[in-house]
XYZ file of N, CA and C in Angstrom:
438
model
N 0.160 43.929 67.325
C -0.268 42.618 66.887
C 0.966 41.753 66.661
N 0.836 40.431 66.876
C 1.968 39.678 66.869
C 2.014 39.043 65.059
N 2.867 38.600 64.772
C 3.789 38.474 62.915
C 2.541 37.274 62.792
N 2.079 36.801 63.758
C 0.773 35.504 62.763
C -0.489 36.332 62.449
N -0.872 37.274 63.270
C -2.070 38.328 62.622
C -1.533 39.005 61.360
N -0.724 39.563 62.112
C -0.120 40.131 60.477
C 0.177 39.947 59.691
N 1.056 38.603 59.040
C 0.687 37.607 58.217
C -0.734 37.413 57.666
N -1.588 37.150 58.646
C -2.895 36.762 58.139
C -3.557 37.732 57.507
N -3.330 39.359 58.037
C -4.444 40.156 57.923
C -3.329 40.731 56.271
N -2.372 40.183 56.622
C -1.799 41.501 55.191
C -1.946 39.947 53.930
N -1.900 38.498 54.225
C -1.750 37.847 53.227
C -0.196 37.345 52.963
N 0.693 37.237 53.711
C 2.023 37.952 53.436
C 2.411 36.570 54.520
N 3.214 35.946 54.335
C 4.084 34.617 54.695
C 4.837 35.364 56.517
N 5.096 35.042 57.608
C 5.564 35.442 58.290
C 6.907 35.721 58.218
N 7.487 34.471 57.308
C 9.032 34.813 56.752
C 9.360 35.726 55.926
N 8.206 36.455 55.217
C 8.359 37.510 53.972
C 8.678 38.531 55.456
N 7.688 38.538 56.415
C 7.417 39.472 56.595
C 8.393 40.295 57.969
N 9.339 38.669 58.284
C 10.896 39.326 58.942
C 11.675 39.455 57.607
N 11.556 39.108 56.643
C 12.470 39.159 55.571
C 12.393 40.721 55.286
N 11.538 41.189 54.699
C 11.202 42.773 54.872
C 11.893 43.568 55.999
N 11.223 43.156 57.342
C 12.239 43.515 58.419
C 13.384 44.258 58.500
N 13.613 42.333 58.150
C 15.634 42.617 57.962
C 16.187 43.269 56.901
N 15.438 43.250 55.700
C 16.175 44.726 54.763
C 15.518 45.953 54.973
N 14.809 46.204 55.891
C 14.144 47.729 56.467
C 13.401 48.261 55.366
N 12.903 47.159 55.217
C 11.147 48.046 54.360
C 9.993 48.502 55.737
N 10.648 47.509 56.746
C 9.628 47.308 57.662
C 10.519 47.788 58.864
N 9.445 48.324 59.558
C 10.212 49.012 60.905
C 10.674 47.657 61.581
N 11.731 48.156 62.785
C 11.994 46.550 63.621
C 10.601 46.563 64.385
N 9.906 45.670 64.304
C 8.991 45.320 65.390
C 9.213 45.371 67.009
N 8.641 45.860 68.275
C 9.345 45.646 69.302
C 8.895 44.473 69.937
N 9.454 44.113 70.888
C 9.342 42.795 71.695
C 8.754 42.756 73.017
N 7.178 41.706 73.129
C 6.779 42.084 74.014
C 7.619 41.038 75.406
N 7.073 40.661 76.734
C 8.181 40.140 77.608
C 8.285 38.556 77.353
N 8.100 37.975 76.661
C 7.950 36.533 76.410
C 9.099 36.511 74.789
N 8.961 37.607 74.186
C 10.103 37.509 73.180
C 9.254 37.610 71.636
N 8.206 37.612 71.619
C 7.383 37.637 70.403
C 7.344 39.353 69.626
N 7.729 39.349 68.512
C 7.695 40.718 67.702
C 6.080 40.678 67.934
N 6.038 42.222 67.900
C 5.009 43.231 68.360
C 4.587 44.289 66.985
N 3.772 44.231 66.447
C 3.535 45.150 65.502
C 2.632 45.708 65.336
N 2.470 47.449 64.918
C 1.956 48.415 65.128
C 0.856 48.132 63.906
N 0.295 48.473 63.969
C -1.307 48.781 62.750
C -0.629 49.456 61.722
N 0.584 50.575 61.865
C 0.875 50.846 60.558
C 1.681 49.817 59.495
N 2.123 48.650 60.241
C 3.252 47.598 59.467
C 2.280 47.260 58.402
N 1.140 46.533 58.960
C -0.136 46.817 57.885
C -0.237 47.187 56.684
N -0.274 48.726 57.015
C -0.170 49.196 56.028
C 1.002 49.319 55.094
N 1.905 49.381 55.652
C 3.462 49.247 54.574
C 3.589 48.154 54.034
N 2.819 46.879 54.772
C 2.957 45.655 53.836
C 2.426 46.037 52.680
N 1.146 46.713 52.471
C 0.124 46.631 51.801
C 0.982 47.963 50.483
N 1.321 48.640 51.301
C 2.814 49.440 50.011
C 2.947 48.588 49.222
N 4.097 47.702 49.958
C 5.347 46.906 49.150
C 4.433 46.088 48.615
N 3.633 44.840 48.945
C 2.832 44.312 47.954
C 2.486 45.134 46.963
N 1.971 46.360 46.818
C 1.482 47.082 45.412
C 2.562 47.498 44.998
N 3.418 47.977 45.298
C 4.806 48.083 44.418
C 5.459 46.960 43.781
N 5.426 45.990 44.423
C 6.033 44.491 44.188
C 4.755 44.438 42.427
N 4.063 44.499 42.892
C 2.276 44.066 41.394
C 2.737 44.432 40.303
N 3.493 46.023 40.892
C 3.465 47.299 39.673
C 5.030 47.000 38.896
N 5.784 45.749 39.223
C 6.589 46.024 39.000
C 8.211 46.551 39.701
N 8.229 46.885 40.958
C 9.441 47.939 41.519
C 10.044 46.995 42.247
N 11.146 47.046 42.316
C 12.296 46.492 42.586
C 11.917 46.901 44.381
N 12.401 45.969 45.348
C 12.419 46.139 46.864
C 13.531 47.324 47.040
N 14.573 47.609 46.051
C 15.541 48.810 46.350
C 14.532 50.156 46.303
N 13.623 49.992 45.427
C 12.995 51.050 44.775
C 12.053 51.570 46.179
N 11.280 50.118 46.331
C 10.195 50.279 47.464
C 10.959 50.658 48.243
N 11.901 50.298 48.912
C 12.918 50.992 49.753
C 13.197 52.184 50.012
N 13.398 52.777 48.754
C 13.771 54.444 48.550
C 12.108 54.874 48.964
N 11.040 54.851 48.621
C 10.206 56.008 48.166
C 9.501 55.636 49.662
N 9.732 54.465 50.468
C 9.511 54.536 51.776
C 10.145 55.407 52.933
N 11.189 55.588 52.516
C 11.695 56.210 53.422
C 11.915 57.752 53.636
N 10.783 58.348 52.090
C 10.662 59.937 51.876
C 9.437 60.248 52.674
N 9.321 61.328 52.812
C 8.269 62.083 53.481
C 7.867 63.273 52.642
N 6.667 63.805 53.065
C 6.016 65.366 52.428
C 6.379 65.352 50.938
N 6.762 66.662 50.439
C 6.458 66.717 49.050
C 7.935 65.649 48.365
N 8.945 65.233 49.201
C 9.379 64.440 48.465
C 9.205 63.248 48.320
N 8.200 62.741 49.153
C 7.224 61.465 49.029
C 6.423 61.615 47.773
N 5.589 62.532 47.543
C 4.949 62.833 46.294
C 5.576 63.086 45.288
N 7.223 63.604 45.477
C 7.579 63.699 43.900
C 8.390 62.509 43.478
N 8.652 61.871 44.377
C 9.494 60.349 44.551
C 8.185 59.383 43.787
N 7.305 59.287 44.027
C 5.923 58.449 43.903
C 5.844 58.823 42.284
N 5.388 60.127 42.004
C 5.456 60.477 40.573
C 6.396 60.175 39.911
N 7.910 59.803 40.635
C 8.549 60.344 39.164
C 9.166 58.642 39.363
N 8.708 58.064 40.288
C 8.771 56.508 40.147
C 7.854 56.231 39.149
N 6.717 56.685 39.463
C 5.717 55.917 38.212
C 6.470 56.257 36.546
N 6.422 57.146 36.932
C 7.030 58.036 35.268
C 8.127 56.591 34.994
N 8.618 56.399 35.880
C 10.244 55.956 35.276
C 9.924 54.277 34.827
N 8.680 53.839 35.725
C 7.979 52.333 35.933
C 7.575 52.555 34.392
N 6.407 53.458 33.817
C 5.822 53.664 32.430
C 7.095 53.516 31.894
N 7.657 54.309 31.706
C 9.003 54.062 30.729
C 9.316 52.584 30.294
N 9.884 52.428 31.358
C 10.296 50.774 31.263
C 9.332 49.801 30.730
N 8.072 49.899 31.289
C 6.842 49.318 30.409
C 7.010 49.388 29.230
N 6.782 50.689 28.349
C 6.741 51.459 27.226
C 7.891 50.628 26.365
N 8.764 50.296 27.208
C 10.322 49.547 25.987
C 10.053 47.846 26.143
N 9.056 47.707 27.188
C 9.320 46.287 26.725
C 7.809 46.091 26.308
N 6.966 46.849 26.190
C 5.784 46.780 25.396
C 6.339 46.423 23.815
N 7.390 47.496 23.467
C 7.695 47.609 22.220
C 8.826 46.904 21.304
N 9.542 46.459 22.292
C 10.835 45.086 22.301
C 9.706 43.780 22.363
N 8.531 43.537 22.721
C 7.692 42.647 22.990
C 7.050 42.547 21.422
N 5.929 43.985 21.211
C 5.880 44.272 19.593
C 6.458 43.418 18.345
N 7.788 43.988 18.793
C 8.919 43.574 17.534
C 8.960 42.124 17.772
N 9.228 41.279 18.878
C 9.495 39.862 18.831
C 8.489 39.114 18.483
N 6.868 39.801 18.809
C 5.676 38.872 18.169
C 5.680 39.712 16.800
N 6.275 40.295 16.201
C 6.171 40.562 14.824
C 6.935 39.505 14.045
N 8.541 39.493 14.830
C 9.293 38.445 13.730
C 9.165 36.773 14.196
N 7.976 36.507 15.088
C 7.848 35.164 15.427
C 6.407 34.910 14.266
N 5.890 35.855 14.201
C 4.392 36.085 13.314
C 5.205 35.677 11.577
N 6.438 36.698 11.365
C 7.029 36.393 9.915
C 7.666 35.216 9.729
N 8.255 34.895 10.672
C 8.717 33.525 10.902
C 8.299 31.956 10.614
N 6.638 32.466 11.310
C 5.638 31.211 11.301
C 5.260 31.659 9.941
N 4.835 32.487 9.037
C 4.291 32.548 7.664
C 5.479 31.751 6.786
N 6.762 32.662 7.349
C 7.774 31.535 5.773
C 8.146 30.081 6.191
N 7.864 29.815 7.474
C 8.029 28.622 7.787
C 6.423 27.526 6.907
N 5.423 28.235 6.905
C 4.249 28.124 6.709
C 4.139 27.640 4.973
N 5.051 28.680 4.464
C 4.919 28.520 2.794
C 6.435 27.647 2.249
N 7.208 27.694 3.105
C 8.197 26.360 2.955
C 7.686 25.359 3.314
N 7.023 25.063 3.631
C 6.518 23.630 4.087
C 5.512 23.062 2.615
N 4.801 24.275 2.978
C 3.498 24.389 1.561
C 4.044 23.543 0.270
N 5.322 24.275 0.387
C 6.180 23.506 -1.586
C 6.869 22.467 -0.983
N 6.898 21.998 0.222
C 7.802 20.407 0.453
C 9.156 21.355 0.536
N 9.459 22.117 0.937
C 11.201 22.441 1.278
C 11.769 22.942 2.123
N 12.529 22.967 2.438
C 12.895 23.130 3.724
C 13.385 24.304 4.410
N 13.522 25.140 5.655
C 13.821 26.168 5.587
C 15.072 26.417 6.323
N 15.927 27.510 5.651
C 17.589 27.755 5.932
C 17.542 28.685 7.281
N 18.152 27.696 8.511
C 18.137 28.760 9.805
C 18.331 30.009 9.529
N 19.189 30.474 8.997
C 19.432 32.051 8.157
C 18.525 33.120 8.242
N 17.623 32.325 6.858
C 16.448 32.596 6.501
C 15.731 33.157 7.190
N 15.171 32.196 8.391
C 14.186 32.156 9.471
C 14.724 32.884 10.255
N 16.338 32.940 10.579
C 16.148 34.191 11.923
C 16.320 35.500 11.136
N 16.551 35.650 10.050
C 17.406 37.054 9.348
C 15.887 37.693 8.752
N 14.838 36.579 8.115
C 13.504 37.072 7.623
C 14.056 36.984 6.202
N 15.001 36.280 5.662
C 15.648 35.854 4.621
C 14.454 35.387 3.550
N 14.940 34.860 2.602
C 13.544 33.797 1.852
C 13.049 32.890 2.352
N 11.996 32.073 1.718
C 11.400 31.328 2.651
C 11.998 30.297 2.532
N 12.559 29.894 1.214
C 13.387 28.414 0.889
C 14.505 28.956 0.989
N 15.110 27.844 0.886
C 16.811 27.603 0.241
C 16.986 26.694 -0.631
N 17.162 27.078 -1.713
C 17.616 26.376 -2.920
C 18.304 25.089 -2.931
N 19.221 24.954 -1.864
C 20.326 24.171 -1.961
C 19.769 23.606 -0.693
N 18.586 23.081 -0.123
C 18.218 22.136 0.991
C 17.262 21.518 0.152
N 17.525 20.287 0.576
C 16.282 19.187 -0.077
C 14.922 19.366 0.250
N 14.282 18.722 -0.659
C 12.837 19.225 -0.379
C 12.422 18.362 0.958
N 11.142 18.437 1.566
C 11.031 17.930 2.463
C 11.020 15.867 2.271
N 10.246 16.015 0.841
C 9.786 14.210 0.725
C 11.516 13.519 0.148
N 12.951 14.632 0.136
C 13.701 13.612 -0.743
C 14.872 13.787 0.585
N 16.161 13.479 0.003
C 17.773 13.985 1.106
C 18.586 14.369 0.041
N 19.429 15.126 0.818
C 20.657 15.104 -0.106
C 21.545 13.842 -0.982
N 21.360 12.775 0.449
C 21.985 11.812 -0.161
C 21.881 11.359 -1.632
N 20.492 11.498 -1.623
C 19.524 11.051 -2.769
C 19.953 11.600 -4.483
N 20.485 12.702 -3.941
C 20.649 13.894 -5.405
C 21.942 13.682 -5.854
């Protein structure tokens, strides 16, 4: 099939799909006598790889590697990619956690400084410090003022 079916049938831009090509996710296509790339029913399917690897997350180096294994080291390449994909999930699930925790504490002392009219000390707010600062004016006065 010529790169506009295949494009069409995989969803996939014709430029993705010499782009692939040219970093050998994708076999070279051959050329029929007019000069047009020629592609086999399996390109198809390898698009349809790298798109689900691309979904899940994996780097084109990655898709790269576990394409180019066969037999049981295709299957243990596949497993121990996923394993390594969870991982990485797993830390920014939990680096994710922690940042909607101290944006959650953040918005409360920002929430109850406001409440008393005063203002809150950058410090404070990034460290999880108090909610005021003593020595900032309230919200209705200035320093100038005092």
């Amino acid at each position: 099939m010529r790169i506009g079916e295949l494009a069409t049938r995989s969803g996939m831009a014709a430029s993705t799909i010499r782009y692939y090509e040219q970093e050998g996710l994708l076999p070279r296509a051959s050329r029929n006598a007019n000069g047009y790339r020629v592609y086999q029913e399996s390109a198809l399917e390898q698009l349809n790889l790298i798109d689900v690897g691309q979904k899940l997350g994996f780097s084109l180096d990655a898709i790269r590697t576990v394409l180019g294994l066969q037999g049981a080291a295709l299957q243990d390449g596949l497993l121990q990619g996923l394993d390594t994909r969870l991982g990485e999930i797993d830390g920014l699930m939990a680096t994710l956690a922690t940042q909607r925790q101290a944006l959650l504490d953040a918005r409360e002392r920002l929430q109850q400084a406001w409440a008393q009219g005063e203002c809150l000390n950058q410090a404070a707010l990034a460290k999880g410090g108090p909610a005021c600062d003593t020595e900032l004016a309230p919200l209705t006065g200035s320093r100038a003022s005092k």
